[in-house]
Amino acid sequence: MDAQKLSGAPWKIEPTGRYSTSKIQPIRHNFDQHPLMQLPELAKLAKDLVKTKQCRFITPGSEQGSAFFHGDEDPQGRTIDEVFRRMEEPGSWLALYNVETHPVYRRFLEEVTACFKPLVEPHEPGIFNVGGFIFISAPPSVTPFHIDRENNFWLQVKGRKVMNVWDPSDRVVVTARNRDDFIVYGGLEEVRLKDGFRERSHEFDVGPGDGVYFPSTSPHMTRSDPGWTVPGDGVSISIGVVFYTDVTKRAAYVHAWNLLLRTRFGLSPREPGESAWLDRLKYPLGRALIWAKKTLGKFQPKPGF
């Protein structure tokens, strides 16, 4: 399938202002027109991914402040075909994880990467481990507050959502210790939405062709309200295209060393990016630490190292 010929237009991702990998900002794109992002094609993809437990279902009744828990079985015991037949039912929520493992969607992600690579590489060269997470839901629905390791081009494809994103440097929202712990161990137990946090966020009301770029460890959450729906058009589709770079990789090792300084010696070290010379010092120490934990123990480094 030559998707570009089918669309009649080249694929684009464009920032609405001057782009920086370190800044949260709105973007525009035309991947809402891509044949592979239409609901019938996503239903075919889901039928393949359900076999490898890459279809994820949120806990019923979840709110934006809930723990972000999702399982690999539909809570109602439905087949994936039935899930799609009833996708417009209020509160439906399905995520397709790591779609880069599917050969067709790996090529799709290569198309997306080709669009954002000229934006990213002048700031952060060495893009690697590009992944895709597709979210399909019907309002009222939410994705709870959480953080991720990767940088993220988040693209709204169908329907509408409201996305709240916080600066990754906001230590009221996520402490430096919790950020370090998440990078090294993946812990989200202490990363939770609290009263007063929403007002500190950037809020984006997005529709098809809109998107948001946000850096690694930017807290974020979404909601989709029913006001925009009409019969036959009540499904929201979005995709997070995530990636690491040489910069995020070096920062991960600095986080690892900082976590040791906090937990073992009770220190409050400078965070990645705050001091170039300290980052240069900590990077090899963090690499040696992760190597030792992996070699001498049963520690399996998280993605991004």
PDB file of C-alpha atoms in Angstrom:
ATOM      1  CA  MET A   1       0.000   0.000   0.000  1.00  0.00           C
ATOM      2  CA  ASP A   2       1.397   3.397  -1.043  1.00  0.00           C
ATOM      3  CA  ALA A   3      -0.331   5.438   1.653  1.00  0.00           C
ATOM      4  CA  GLN A   4       1.141   8.727   0.476  1.00  0.00           C
ATOM      5  CA  LYS A   5      -0.364   8.310  -3.009  1.00  0.00           C
ATOM      6  CA  LEU A   6      -3.707   7.396  -1.485  1.00  0.00           C
ATOM      7  CA  SER A   7      -3.760  10.593   0.567  1.00  0.00           C
ATOM      8  CA  GLY A   8      -2.723  12.844  -2.295  1.00  0.00           C
ATOM      9  CA  ALA A   9      -0.393  14.848  -0.057  1.00  0.00           C
ATOM     10  CA  PRO A  10       3.028  14.440   1.564  1.00  0.00           C
ATOM     11  CA  TRP A  11       3.054  13.807   5.286  1.00  0.00           C
ATOM     12  CA  LYS A  12       3.863  16.723   7.558  1.00  0.00           C
ATOM     13  CA  ILE A  13       4.525  17.578  11.180  1.00  0.00           C
ATOM     14  CA  GLU A  14       4.935  21.292  11.755  1.00  0.00           C
ATOM     15  CA  PRO A  15       5.448  23.244  14.993  1.00  0.00           C
ATOM     16  CA  THR A  16       3.239  26.299  15.428  1.00  0.00           C
ATOM     17  CA  GLY A  17       6.242  28.328  16.582  1.00  0.00           C
ATOM     18  CA  ARG A  18       9.987  27.963  16.973  1.00  0.00           C
ATOM     19  CA  TYR A  19      10.681  24.341  17.857  1.00  0.00           C
ATOM     20  CA  SER A  20      12.829  23.120  20.735  1.00  0.00           C
ATOM     21  CA  THR A  21      13.084  19.569  22.062  1.00  0.00           C
ATOM     22  CA  SER A  22      13.104  20.947  25.607  1.00  0.00           C
ATOM     23  CA  LYS A  23       9.789  22.834  25.313  1.00  0.00           C
ATOM     24  CA  ILE A  24       6.151  21.751  25.351  1.00  0.00           C
ATOM     25  CA  GLN A  25       4.417  23.113  22.278  1.00  0.00           C
ATOM     26  CA  PRO A  26       1.449  22.603  19.937  1.00  0.00           C
ATOM     27  CA  ILE A  27       2.035  21.138  16.493  1.00  0.00           C
ATOM     28  CA  ARG A  28       0.066  20.552  13.304  1.00  0.00           C
ATOM     29  CA  HIS A  29       0.134  17.397  11.173  1.00  0.00           C
ATOM     30  CA  ASN A  30      -1.812  15.604   8.459  1.00  0.00           C
ATOM     31  CA  PHE A  31      -1.518  12.014   9.669  1.00  0.00           C
ATOM     32  CA  ASP A  32      -5.238  12.107  10.389  1.00  0.00           C
ATOM     33  CA  GLN A  33      -5.546  11.460   6.620  1.00  0.00           C
ATOM     34  CA  HIS A  34      -3.265   8.417   6.658  1.00  0.00           C
ATOM     35  CA  PRO A  35      -5.063   5.202   5.620  1.00  0.00           C
ATOM     36  CA  LEU A  36      -3.409   3.210   8.416  1.00  0.00           C
ATOM     37  CA  MET A  37      -4.856   5.513  11.082  1.00  0.00           C
ATOM     38  CA  GLN A  38      -8.477   4.893  10.106  1.00  0.00           C
ATOM     39  CA  LEU A  39     -10.653   2.767  12.387  1.00  0.00           C
ATOM     40  CA  PRO A  40     -11.092  -0.260  10.048  1.00  0.00           C
ATOM     41  CA  GLU A  41      -7.305  -0.575   9.639  1.00  0.00           C
ATOM     42  CA  LEU A  42      -6.782  -0.181  13.390  1.00  0.00           C
ATOM     43  CA  ALA A  43      -9.287  -2.978  13.986  1.00  0.00           C
ATOM     44  CA  LYS A  44      -7.140  -5.232  11.766  1.00  0.00           C
ATOM     45  CA  LEU A  45      -4.031  -4.179  13.678  1.00  0.00           C
ATOM     46  CA  ALA A  46      -5.722  -4.933  17.004  1.00  0.00           C
ATOM     47  CA  LYS A  47      -6.596  -8.454  15.864  1.00  0.00           C
ATOM     48  CA  ASP A  48      -2.879  -9.087  15.369  1.00  0.00           C
ATOM     49  CA  LEU A  49      -1.721  -7.359  18.551  1.00  0.00           C
ATOM     50  CA  VAL A  50      -4.243  -9.033  20.841  1.00  0.00           C
ATOM     51  CA  LYS A  51      -2.379 -12.306  20.233  1.00  0.00           C
ATOM     52  CA  THR A  52       0.735 -10.831  21.861  1.00  0.00           C
ATOM     53  CA  LYS A  53      -1.145  -9.021  24.652  1.00  0.00           C
ATOM     54  CA  GLN A  54      -0.425  -5.594  23.162  1.00  0.00           C
ATOM     55  CA  CYS A  55      -4.082  -4.551  23.383  1.00  0.00           C
ATOM     56  CA  ARG A  56      -4.528  -2.808  26.711  1.00  0.00           C
ATOM     57  CA  PHE A  57      -7.747  -2.038  28.581  1.00  0.00           C
ATOM     58  CA  ILE A  58      -8.047   0.554  31.318  1.00  0.00           C
ATOM     59  CA  THR A  59      -9.586  -0.230  34.702  1.00  0.00           C
ATOM     60  CA  PRO A  60     -13.315   0.651  34.541  1.00  0.00           C
ATOM     61  CA  GLY A  61     -14.156   3.823  36.443  1.00  0.00           C
ATOM     62  CA  SER A  62     -10.652   5.284  36.124  1.00  0.00           C
ATOM     63  CA  GLU A  63     -10.297   9.028  36.593  1.00  0.00           C
ATOM     64  CA  GLN A  64      -7.452  11.377  35.742  1.00  0.00           C
ATOM     65  CA  GLY A  65      -6.165  11.060  39.291  1.00  0.00           C
ATOM     66  CA  SER A  66      -6.331   7.261  39.329  1.00  0.00           C
ATOM     67  CA  ALA A  67      -3.313   5.003  39.130  1.00  0.00           C
ATOM     68  CA  PHE A  68      -2.671   4.324  35.442  1.00  0.00           C
ATOM     69  CA  PHE A  69      -3.404   0.605  35.434  1.00  0.00           C
ATOM     70  CA  HIS A  70      -4.290  -1.286  32.268  1.00  0.00           C
ATOM     71  CA  GLY A  71      -4.626  -4.996  31.646  1.00  0.00           C
ATOM     72  CA  ASP A  72      -4.420  -7.178  28.545  1.00  0.00           C
ATOM     73  CA  GLU A  73      -7.963  -8.519  28.779  1.00  0.00           C
ATOM     74  CA  ASP A  74     -11.236  -6.700  28.228  1.00  0.00           C
ATOM     75  CA  PRO A  75     -12.888  -6.253  31.648  1.00  0.00           C
ATOM     76  CA  GLN A  76     -16.194  -7.477  30.187  1.00  0.00           C
ATOM     77  CA  GLY A  77     -14.638 -10.546  28.567  1.00  0.00           C
ATOM     78  CA  ARG A  78     -15.405  -9.392  25.029  1.00  0.00           C
ATOM     79  CA  THR A  79     -13.470 -10.403  21.932  1.00  0.00           C
ATOM     80  CA  ILE A  80     -11.485  -7.706  20.125  1.00  0.00           C
ATOM     81  CA  ASP A  81     -14.049  -7.807  17.279  1.00  0.00           C
ATOM     82  CA  GLU A  82     -16.851  -7.059  19.717  1.00  0.00           C
ATOM     83  CA  VAL A  83     -14.808  -4.297  21.346  1.00  0.00           C
ATOM     84  CA  PHE A  84     -14.584  -2.527  17.983  1.00  0.00           C
ATOM     85  CA  ARG A  85     -18.249  -3.123  17.120  1.00  0.00           C
ATOM     86  CA  ARG A  86     -19.188  -1.350  20.362  1.00  0.00           C
ATOM     87  CA  MET A  87     -16.405   1.240  20.352  1.00  0.00           C
ATOM     88  CA  GLU A  88     -18.842   4.197  20.282  1.00  0.00           C
ATOM     89  CA  GLU A  89     -20.382   3.155  23.595  1.00  0.00           C
ATOM     90  CA  PRO A  90     -19.659   5.827  26.235  1.00  0.00           C
ATOM     91  CA  GLY A  91     -16.493   5.197  28.213  1.00  0.00           C
ATOM     92  CA  SER A  92     -14.924   2.738  25.765  1.00  0.00           C
ATOM     93  CA  TRP A  93     -11.105   2.735  25.999  1.00  0.00           C
ATOM     94  CA  LEU A  94      -8.499   0.665  24.175  1.00  0.00           C
ATOM     95  CA  ALA A  95      -4.768   1.218  23.683  1.00  0.00           C
ATOM     96  CA  LEU A  96      -2.555  -0.527  21.147  1.00  0.00           C
ATOM     97  CA  TYR A  97       0.939  -0.720  22.626  1.00  0.00           C
ATOM     98  CA  ASN A  98       4.282  -0.838  20.834  1.00  0.00           C
ATOM     99  CA  VAL A  99       2.810  -0.904  17.344  1.00  0.00           C
ATOM    100  CA  GLU A 100       6.370  -0.739  15.984  1.00  0.00           C
ATOM    101  CA  THR A 101       6.471  -4.524  16.435  1.00  0.00           C
ATOM    102  CA  HIS A 102       4.000  -4.858  13.547  1.00  0.00           C
ATOM    103  CA  PRO A 103       5.810  -4.676  10.174  1.00  0.00           C
ATOM    104  CA  VAL A 104       3.185  -2.482   8.475  1.00  0.00           C
ATOM    105  CA  TYR A 105       3.025  -0.013  11.354  1.00  0.00           C
ATOM    106  CA  ARG A 106       6.794  -0.034  11.713  1.00  0.00           C
ATOM    107  CA  ARG A 107       6.896   1.430   8.217  1.00  0.00           C
ATOM    108  CA  PHE A 108       4.196   3.910   9.225  1.00  0.00           C
ATOM    109  CA  LEU A 109       6.352   5.062  12.140  1.00  0.00           C
ATOM    110  CA  GLU A 110       9.278   5.451   9.756  1.00  0.00           C
ATOM    111  CA  GLU A 111       7.113   7.893   7.800  1.00  0.00           C
ATOM    112  CA  VAL A 112       6.321   9.833  10.964  1.00  0.00           C
ATOM    113  CA  THR A 113       9.982   9.842  12.018  1.00  0.00           C
ATOM    114  CA  ALA A 114      11.022  11.204   8.621  1.00  0.00           C
ATOM    115  CA  CYS A 115       8.763  14.198   9.310  1.00  0.00           C
ATOM    116  CA  PHE A 116      10.080  15.075  12.762  1.00  0.00           C
ATOM    117  CA  LYS A 117      13.731  14.078  12.363  1.00  0.00           C
ATOM    118  CA  PRO A 118      14.711  17.443  10.777  1.00  0.00           C
ATOM    119  CA  LEU A 119      13.127  19.198  13.769  1.00  0.00           C
ATOM    120  CA  VAL A 120      14.712  17.037  16.463  1.00  0.00           C
ATOM    121  CA  GLU A 121      18.237  16.253  15.306  1.00  0.00           C
ATOM    122  CA  PRO A 122      19.647  19.819  15.396  1.00  0.00           C
ATOM    123  CA  HIS A 123      18.842  19.780  19.132  1.00  0.00           C
ATOM    124  CA  GLU A 124      19.092  16.093  20.022  1.00  0.00           C
ATOM    125  CA  PRO A 125      20.896  13.863  17.518  1.00  0.00           C
ATOM    126  CA  GLY A 126      20.874  10.093  17.640  1.00  0.00           C
ATOM    127  CA  ILE A 127      17.163   9.201  17.561  1.00  0.00           C
ATOM    128  CA  PHE A 128      16.574   5.557  18.505  1.00  0.00           C
ATOM    129  CA  ASN A 129      13.841   3.150  19.663  1.00  0.00           C
ATOM    130  CA  VAL A 130      10.939   4.938  17.980  1.00  0.00           C
ATOM    131  CA  GLY A 131       7.679   3.476  19.275  1.00  0.00           C
ATOM    132  CA  GLY A 132       3.959   3.990  18.807  1.00  0.00           C
ATOM    133  CA  PHE A 133       1.033   3.886  21.234  1.00  0.00           C
ATOM    134  CA  ILE A 134      -2.453   4.289  19.753  1.00  0.00           C
ATOM    135  CA  PHE A 135      -5.408   5.271  21.960  1.00  0.00           C
ATOM    136  CA  ILE A 136      -8.990   4.641  20.841  1.00  0.00           C
ATOM    137  CA  SER A 137     -11.858   5.718  23.069  1.00  0.00           C
ATOM    138  CA  ALA A 138     -15.369   7.120  23.290  1.00  0.00           C
ATOM    139  CA  PRO A 139     -16.223   9.919  25.711  1.00  0.00           C
ATOM    140  CA  PRO A 140     -16.478  10.310  28.572  1.00  0.00           C
ATOM    141  CA  SER A 141     -12.992   8.807  28.810  1.00  0.00           C
ATOM    142  CA  VAL A 142      -9.626   9.644  30.341  1.00  0.00           C
ATOM    143  CA  THR A 143      -5.992   8.671  30.346  1.00  0.00           C
ATOM    144  CA  PRO A 144      -4.719   9.146  33.915  1.00  0.00           C
ATOM    145  CA  PHE A 145      -1.865  11.407  34.996  1.00  0.00           C
ATOM    146  CA  HIS A 146       1.562   9.833  34.423  1.00  0.00           C
ATOM    147  CA  ILE A 147       5.047  10.389  33.008  1.00  0.00           C
ATOM    148  CA  ASP A 148       7.047   8.575  30.310  1.00  0.00           C
ATOM    149  CA  ARG A 149      10.771   8.198  29.625  1.00  0.00           C
ATOM    150  CA  GLU A 150      10.622   9.164  25.973  1.00  0.00           C
ATOM    151  CA  ASN A 151      10.156  12.390  24.073  1.00  0.00           C
ATOM    152  CA  ASN A 152       6.692  12.385  22.503  1.00  0.00           C
ATOM    153  CA  PHE A 153       4.996  13.689  19.367  1.00  0.00           C
ATOM    154  CA  TRP A 154       1.357  13.195  20.362  1.00  0.00           C
ATOM    155  CA  LEU A 155      -1.001  13.396  17.371  1.00  0.00           C
ATOM    156  CA  GLN A 156      -4.796  13.651  17.479  1.00  0.00           C
ATOM    157  CA  VAL A 157      -6.270  11.750  14.537  1.00  0.00           C
ATOM    158  CA  LYS A 158     -10.037  11.601  15.068  1.00  0.00           C
ATOM    159  CA  GLY A 159     -12.494  13.199  17.473  1.00  0.00           C
ATOM    160  CA  ARG A 160     -11.461  15.614  20.200  1.00  0.00           C
ATOM    161  CA  LYS A 161      -9.474  15.500  23.441  1.00  0.00           C
ATOM    162  CA  VAL A 162      -8.185  17.874  26.065  1.00  0.00           C
ATOM    163  CA  MET A 163      -4.553  17.235  26.981  1.00  0.00           C
ATOM    164  CA  ASN A 164      -2.862  18.689  30.055  1.00  0.00           C
ATOM    165  CA  VAL A 165       0.939  18.663  30.056  1.00  0.00           C
ATOM    166  CA  TRP A 166       3.280  19.908  32.778  1.00  0.00           C
ATOM    167  CA  ASP A 167       6.830  21.145  32.425  1.00  0.00           C
ATOM    168  CA  PRO A 168       9.263  18.302  33.175  1.00  0.00           C
ATOM    169  CA  SER A 169      11.151  20.680  35.474  1.00  0.00           C
ATOM    170  CA  ASP A 170       8.130  21.378  37.712  1.00  0.00           C
ATOM    171  CA  ARG A 171       9.268  19.926  41.038  1.00  0.00           C
ATOM    172  CA  VAL A 172       5.955  20.706  42.767  1.00  0.00           C
ATOM    173  CA  VAL A 173       4.251  18.211  40.470  1.00  0.00           C
ATOM    174  CA  VAL A 174       6.961  15.505  40.362  1.00  0.00           C
ATOM    175  CA  THR A 175       9.886  15.613  42.776  1.00  0.00           C
ATOM    176  CA  ALA A 176      13.456  15.117  41.573  1.00  0.00           C
ATOM    177  CA  ARG A 177      13.707  11.911  43.613  1.00  0.00           C
ATOM    178  CA  ASN A 178      10.543  10.465  42.044  1.00  0.00           C
ATOM    179  CA  ARG A 179      11.761  11.415  38.579  1.00  0.00           C
ATOM    180  CA  ASP A 180      15.098   9.650  39.169  1.00  0.00           C
ATOM    181  CA  ASP A 181      13.320   6.594  40.548  1.00  0.00           C
ATOM    182  CA  PHE A 182      11.007   6.422  37.546  1.00  0.00           C
ATOM    183  CA  ILE A 183      13.864   6.570  35.038  1.00  0.00           C
ATOM    184  CA  VAL A 184      15.806   3.810  36.816  1.00  0.00           C
ATOM    185  CA  TYR A 185      13.058   1.537  38.141  1.00  0.00           C
ATOM    186  CA  GLY A 186       9.820   2.632  36.467  1.00  0.00           C
ATOM    187  CA  GLY A 187       8.058   3.432  39.723  1.00  0.00           C
ATOM    188  CA  LEU A 188       4.921   5.575  39.390  1.00  0.00           C
ATOM    189  CA  GLU A 189       3.504   5.028  42.859  1.00  0.00           C
ATOM    190  CA  GLU A 190       4.370   8.564  44.013  1.00  0.00           C
ATOM    191  CA  VAL A 191       3.589  10.226  40.676  1.00  0.00           C
ATOM    192  CA  ARG A 192      -0.063  11.142  41.220  1.00  0.00           C
ATOM    193  CA  LEU A 193      -2.356  14.052  40.410  1.00  0.00           C
ATOM    194  CA  LYS A 194      -3.049  16.281  43.417  1.00  0.00           C
ATOM    195  CA  ASP A 195      -5.185  19.322  44.150  1.00  0.00           C
ATOM    196  CA  GLY A 196      -3.734  22.451  42.597  1.00  0.00           C
ATOM    197  CA  PHE A 197      -1.710  20.651  39.941  1.00  0.00           C
ATOM    198  CA  ARG A 198      -4.100  21.216  37.031  1.00  0.00           C
ATOM    199  CA  GLU A 199      -3.622  24.984  37.229  1.00  0.00           C
ATOM    200  CA  ARG A 200       0.129  24.555  36.706  1.00  0.00           C
ATOM    201  CA  SER A 201      -0.293  22.708  33.389  1.00  0.00           C
ATOM    202  CA  HIS A 202      -0.415  23.661  29.730  1.00  0.00           C
ATOM    203  CA  GLU A 203      -3.874  22.744  28.419  1.00  0.00           C
ATOM    204  CA  PHE A 204      -4.549  21.894  24.773  1.00  0.00           C
ATOM    205  CA  ASP A 205      -8.001  21.334  23.252  1.00  0.00           C
ATOM    206  CA  VAL A 206      -7.169  19.296  20.156  1.00  0.00           C
ATOM    207  CA  GLY A 207      -8.960  17.892  17.141  1.00  0.00           C
ATOM    208  CA  PRO A 208      -7.880  16.023  13.981  1.00  0.00           C
ATOM    209  CA  GLY A 209      -4.611  17.457  12.653  1.00  0.00           C
ATOM    210  CA  ASP A 210      -3.652  18.944  16.023  1.00  0.00           C
ATOM    211  CA  GLY A 211      -0.937  17.604  18.282  1.00  0.00           C
ATOM    212  CA  VAL A 212       1.430  18.353  21.124  1.00  0.00           C
ATOM    213  CA  TYR A 213       5.158  17.774  21.461  1.00  0.00           C
ATOM    214  CA  PHE A 214       6.489  17.267  24.975  1.00  0.00           C
ATOM    215  CA  PRO A 215       9.892  16.205  26.345  1.00  0.00           C
ATOM    216  CA  SER A 216      10.833  13.153  28.370  1.00  0.00           C
ATOM    217  CA  THR A 217       9.227  12.973  31.861  1.00  0.00           C
ATOM    218  CA  SER A 218       6.657  15.710  31.159  1.00  0.00           C
ATOM    219  CA  PRO A 219       3.635  14.747  33.280  1.00  0.00           C
ATOM    220  CA  HIS A 220       0.489  14.512  31.188  1.00  0.00           C
ATOM    221  CA  MET A 221      -3.109  13.300  31.121  1.00  0.00           C
ATOM    222  CA  THR A 222      -6.071  13.476  28.733  1.00  0.00           C
ATOM    223  CA  ARG A 223      -9.828  13.555  28.788  1.00  0.00           C
ATOM    224  CA  SER A 224     -12.467  13.355  26.076  1.00  0.00           C
ATOM    225  CA  ASP A 225     -15.830  14.947  26.818  1.00  0.00           C
ATOM    226  CA  PRO A 226     -19.048  13.979  24.973  1.00  0.00           C
ATOM    227  CA  GLY A 227     -19.987  17.463  23.725  1.00  0.00           C
ATOM    228  CA  TRP A 228     -18.378  17.013  20.290  1.00  0.00           C
ATOM    229  CA  THR A 229     -19.947  13.659  19.408  1.00  0.00           C
ATOM    230  CA  VAL A 230     -22.727  13.038  16.891  1.00  0.00           C
ATOM    231  CA  PRO A 231     -24.319   9.698  15.913  1.00  0.00           C
ATOM    232  CA  GLY A 232     -21.818   7.750  13.838  1.00  0.00           C
ATOM    233  CA  ASP A 233     -18.931   9.991  14.876  1.00  0.00           C
ATOM    234  CA  GLY A 234     -18.170   9.411  18.523  1.00  0.00           C
ATOM    235  CA  VAL A 235     -14.702   7.820  18.597  1.00  0.00           C
ATOM    236  CA  SER A 236     -11.462   9.578  19.497  1.00  0.00           C
ATOM    237  CA  ILE A 237      -8.168   8.290  18.065  1.00  0.00           C
ATOM    238  CA  SER A 238      -4.708   9.563  18.965  1.00  0.00           C
ATOM    239  CA  ILE A 239      -1.176   8.240  18.716  1.00  0.00           C
ATOM    240  CA  GLY A 240       1.881   8.965  20.782  1.00  0.00           C
ATOM    241  CA  VAL A 241       5.028   8.576  18.677  1.00  0.00           C
ATOM    242  CA  VAL A 242       7.809   8.287  21.230  1.00  0.00           C
ATOM    243  CA  PHE A 243      11.573   8.141  20.918  1.00  0.00           C
ATOM    244  CA  TYR A 244      14.901   8.382  22.715  1.00  0.00           C
ATOM    245  CA  THR A 245      17.982  10.340  21.670  1.00  0.00           C
ATOM    246  CA  ASP A 246      21.625  10.528  22.661  1.00  0.00           C
ATOM    247  CA  VAL A 247      20.582  13.344  25.014  1.00  0.00           C
ATOM    248  CA  THR A 248      17.881  11.305  26.806  1.00  0.00           C
ATOM    249  CA  LYS A 249      20.277   8.350  27.054  1.00  0.00           C
ATOM    250  CA  ARG A 250      23.008  10.410  28.700  1.00  0.00           C
ATOM    251  CA  ALA A 251      20.428  11.976  31.017  1.00  0.00           C
ATOM    252  CA  ALA A 252      19.242   8.504  32.095  1.00  0.00           C
ATOM    253  CA  TYR A 253      22.712   7.640  33.396  1.00  0.00           C
ATOM    254  CA  VAL A 254      22.881  10.970  35.226  1.00  0.00           C
ATOM    255  CA  HIS A 255      19.511  10.145  36.817  1.00  0.00           C
ATOM    256  CA  ALA A 256      20.901   6.774  37.914  1.00  0.00           C
ATOM    257  CA  TRP A 257      23.919   8.366  39.606  1.00  0.00           C
ATOM    258  CA  ASN A 258      21.751  11.064  41.187  1.00  0.00           C
ATOM    259  CA  LEU A 259      19.439   8.434  42.644  1.00  0.00           C
ATOM    260  CA  LEU A 260      22.422   6.763  44.296  1.00  0.00           C
ATOM    261  CA  LEU A 261      23.541  10.093  45.756  1.00  0.00           C
ATOM    262  CA  ARG A 262      20.048  10.739  47.131  1.00  0.00           C
ATOM    263  CA  THR A 263      19.374   7.298  48.596  1.00  0.00           C
ATOM    264  CA  ARG A 264      22.837   6.312  49.804  1.00  0.00           C
ATOM    265  CA  PHE A 265      24.284   9.649  50.898  1.00  0.00           C
ATOM    266  CA  GLY A 266      21.250  11.889  51.441  1.00  0.00           C
ATOM    267  CA  LEU A 267      22.473  14.488  48.950  1.00  0.00           C
ATOM    268  CA  SER A 268      20.457  16.763  46.643  1.00  0.00           C
ATOM    269  CA  PRO A 269      22.437  16.658  43.387  1.00  0.00           C
ATOM    270  CA  ARG A 270      21.994  18.947  40.414  1.00  0.00           C
ATOM    271  CA  GLU A 271      19.558  17.505  37.887  1.00  0.00           C
ATOM    272  CA  PRO A 272      20.421  16.543  34.299  1.00  0.00           C
ATOM    273  CA  GLY A 273      20.821  19.622  32.152  1.00  0.00           C
ATOM    274  CA  GLU A 274      21.520  22.011  35.041  1.00  0.00           C
ATOM    275  CA  SER A 275      25.306  21.732  34.873  1.00  0.00           C
ATOM    276  CA  ALA A 276      27.095  20.551  31.728  1.00  0.00           C
ATOM    277  CA  TRP A 277      30.371  19.778  33.497  1.00  0.00           C
ATOM    278  CA  LEU A 278      28.658  17.826  36.285  1.00  0.00           C
ATOM    279  CA  ASP A 279      26.670  15.868  33.685  1.00  0.00           C
ATOM    280  CA  ARG A 280      29.939  14.980  31.935  1.00  0.00           C
ATOM    281  CA  LEU A 281      31.310  13.741  35.261  1.00  0.00           C
ATOM    282  CA  LYS A 282      28.207  11.777  36.258  1.00  0.00           C
ATOM    283  CA  TYR A 283      27.571  10.112  32.893  1.00  0.00           C
ATOM    284  CA  PRO A 284      30.421   7.539  33.055  1.00  0.00           C
ATOM    285  CA  LEU A 285      29.740   6.982  36.763  1.00  0.00           C
ATOM    286  CA  GLY A 286      26.074   6.277  35.982  1.00  0.00           C
ATOM    287  CA  ARG A 287      27.062   3.910  33.172  1.00  0.00           C
ATOM    288  CA  ALA A 288      29.390   2.018  35.494  1.00  0.00           C
ATOM    289  CA  LEU A 289      26.659   1.848  38.145  1.00  0.00           C
ATOM    290  CA  ILE A 290      24.067   0.419  35.750  1.00  0.00           C
ATOM    291  CA  TRP A 291      26.629  -2.044  34.369  1.00  0.00           C
ATOM    292  CA  ALA A 292      27.474  -3.225  37.889  1.00  0.00           C
ATOM    293  CA  LYS A 293      23.800  -3.600  38.860  1.00  0.00           C
ATOM    294  CA  LYS A 294      23.109  -5.567  35.697  1.00  0.00           C
ATOM    295  CA  THR A 295      26.248  -7.728  35.900  1.00  0.00           C
ATOM    296  CA  LEU A 296      26.349  -8.432  39.624  1.00  0.00           C
ATOM    297  CA  GLY A 297      22.642  -8.600  40.357  1.00  0.00           C
ATOM    298  CA  LYS A 298      19.358  -9.312  38.622  1.00  0.00           C
ATOM    299  CA  PHE A 299      18.727  -5.731  37.559  1.00  0.00           C
ATOM    300  CA  GLN A 300      17.367  -5.289  34.033  1.00  0.00           C
ATOM    301  CA  PRO A 301      17.830  -1.707  32.821  1.00  0.00           C
ATOM    302  CA  LYS A 302      14.690   0.037  31.664  1.00  0.00           C
ATOM    303  CA  PRO A 303      14.378   1.173  28.031  1.00  0.00           C
ATOM    304  CA  GLY A 304      16.386   4.256  27.165  1.00  0.00           C
ATOM    305  CA  PHE A 305      19.680   3.238  28.780  1.00  0.00           C
TER     306      PHE A 305
END
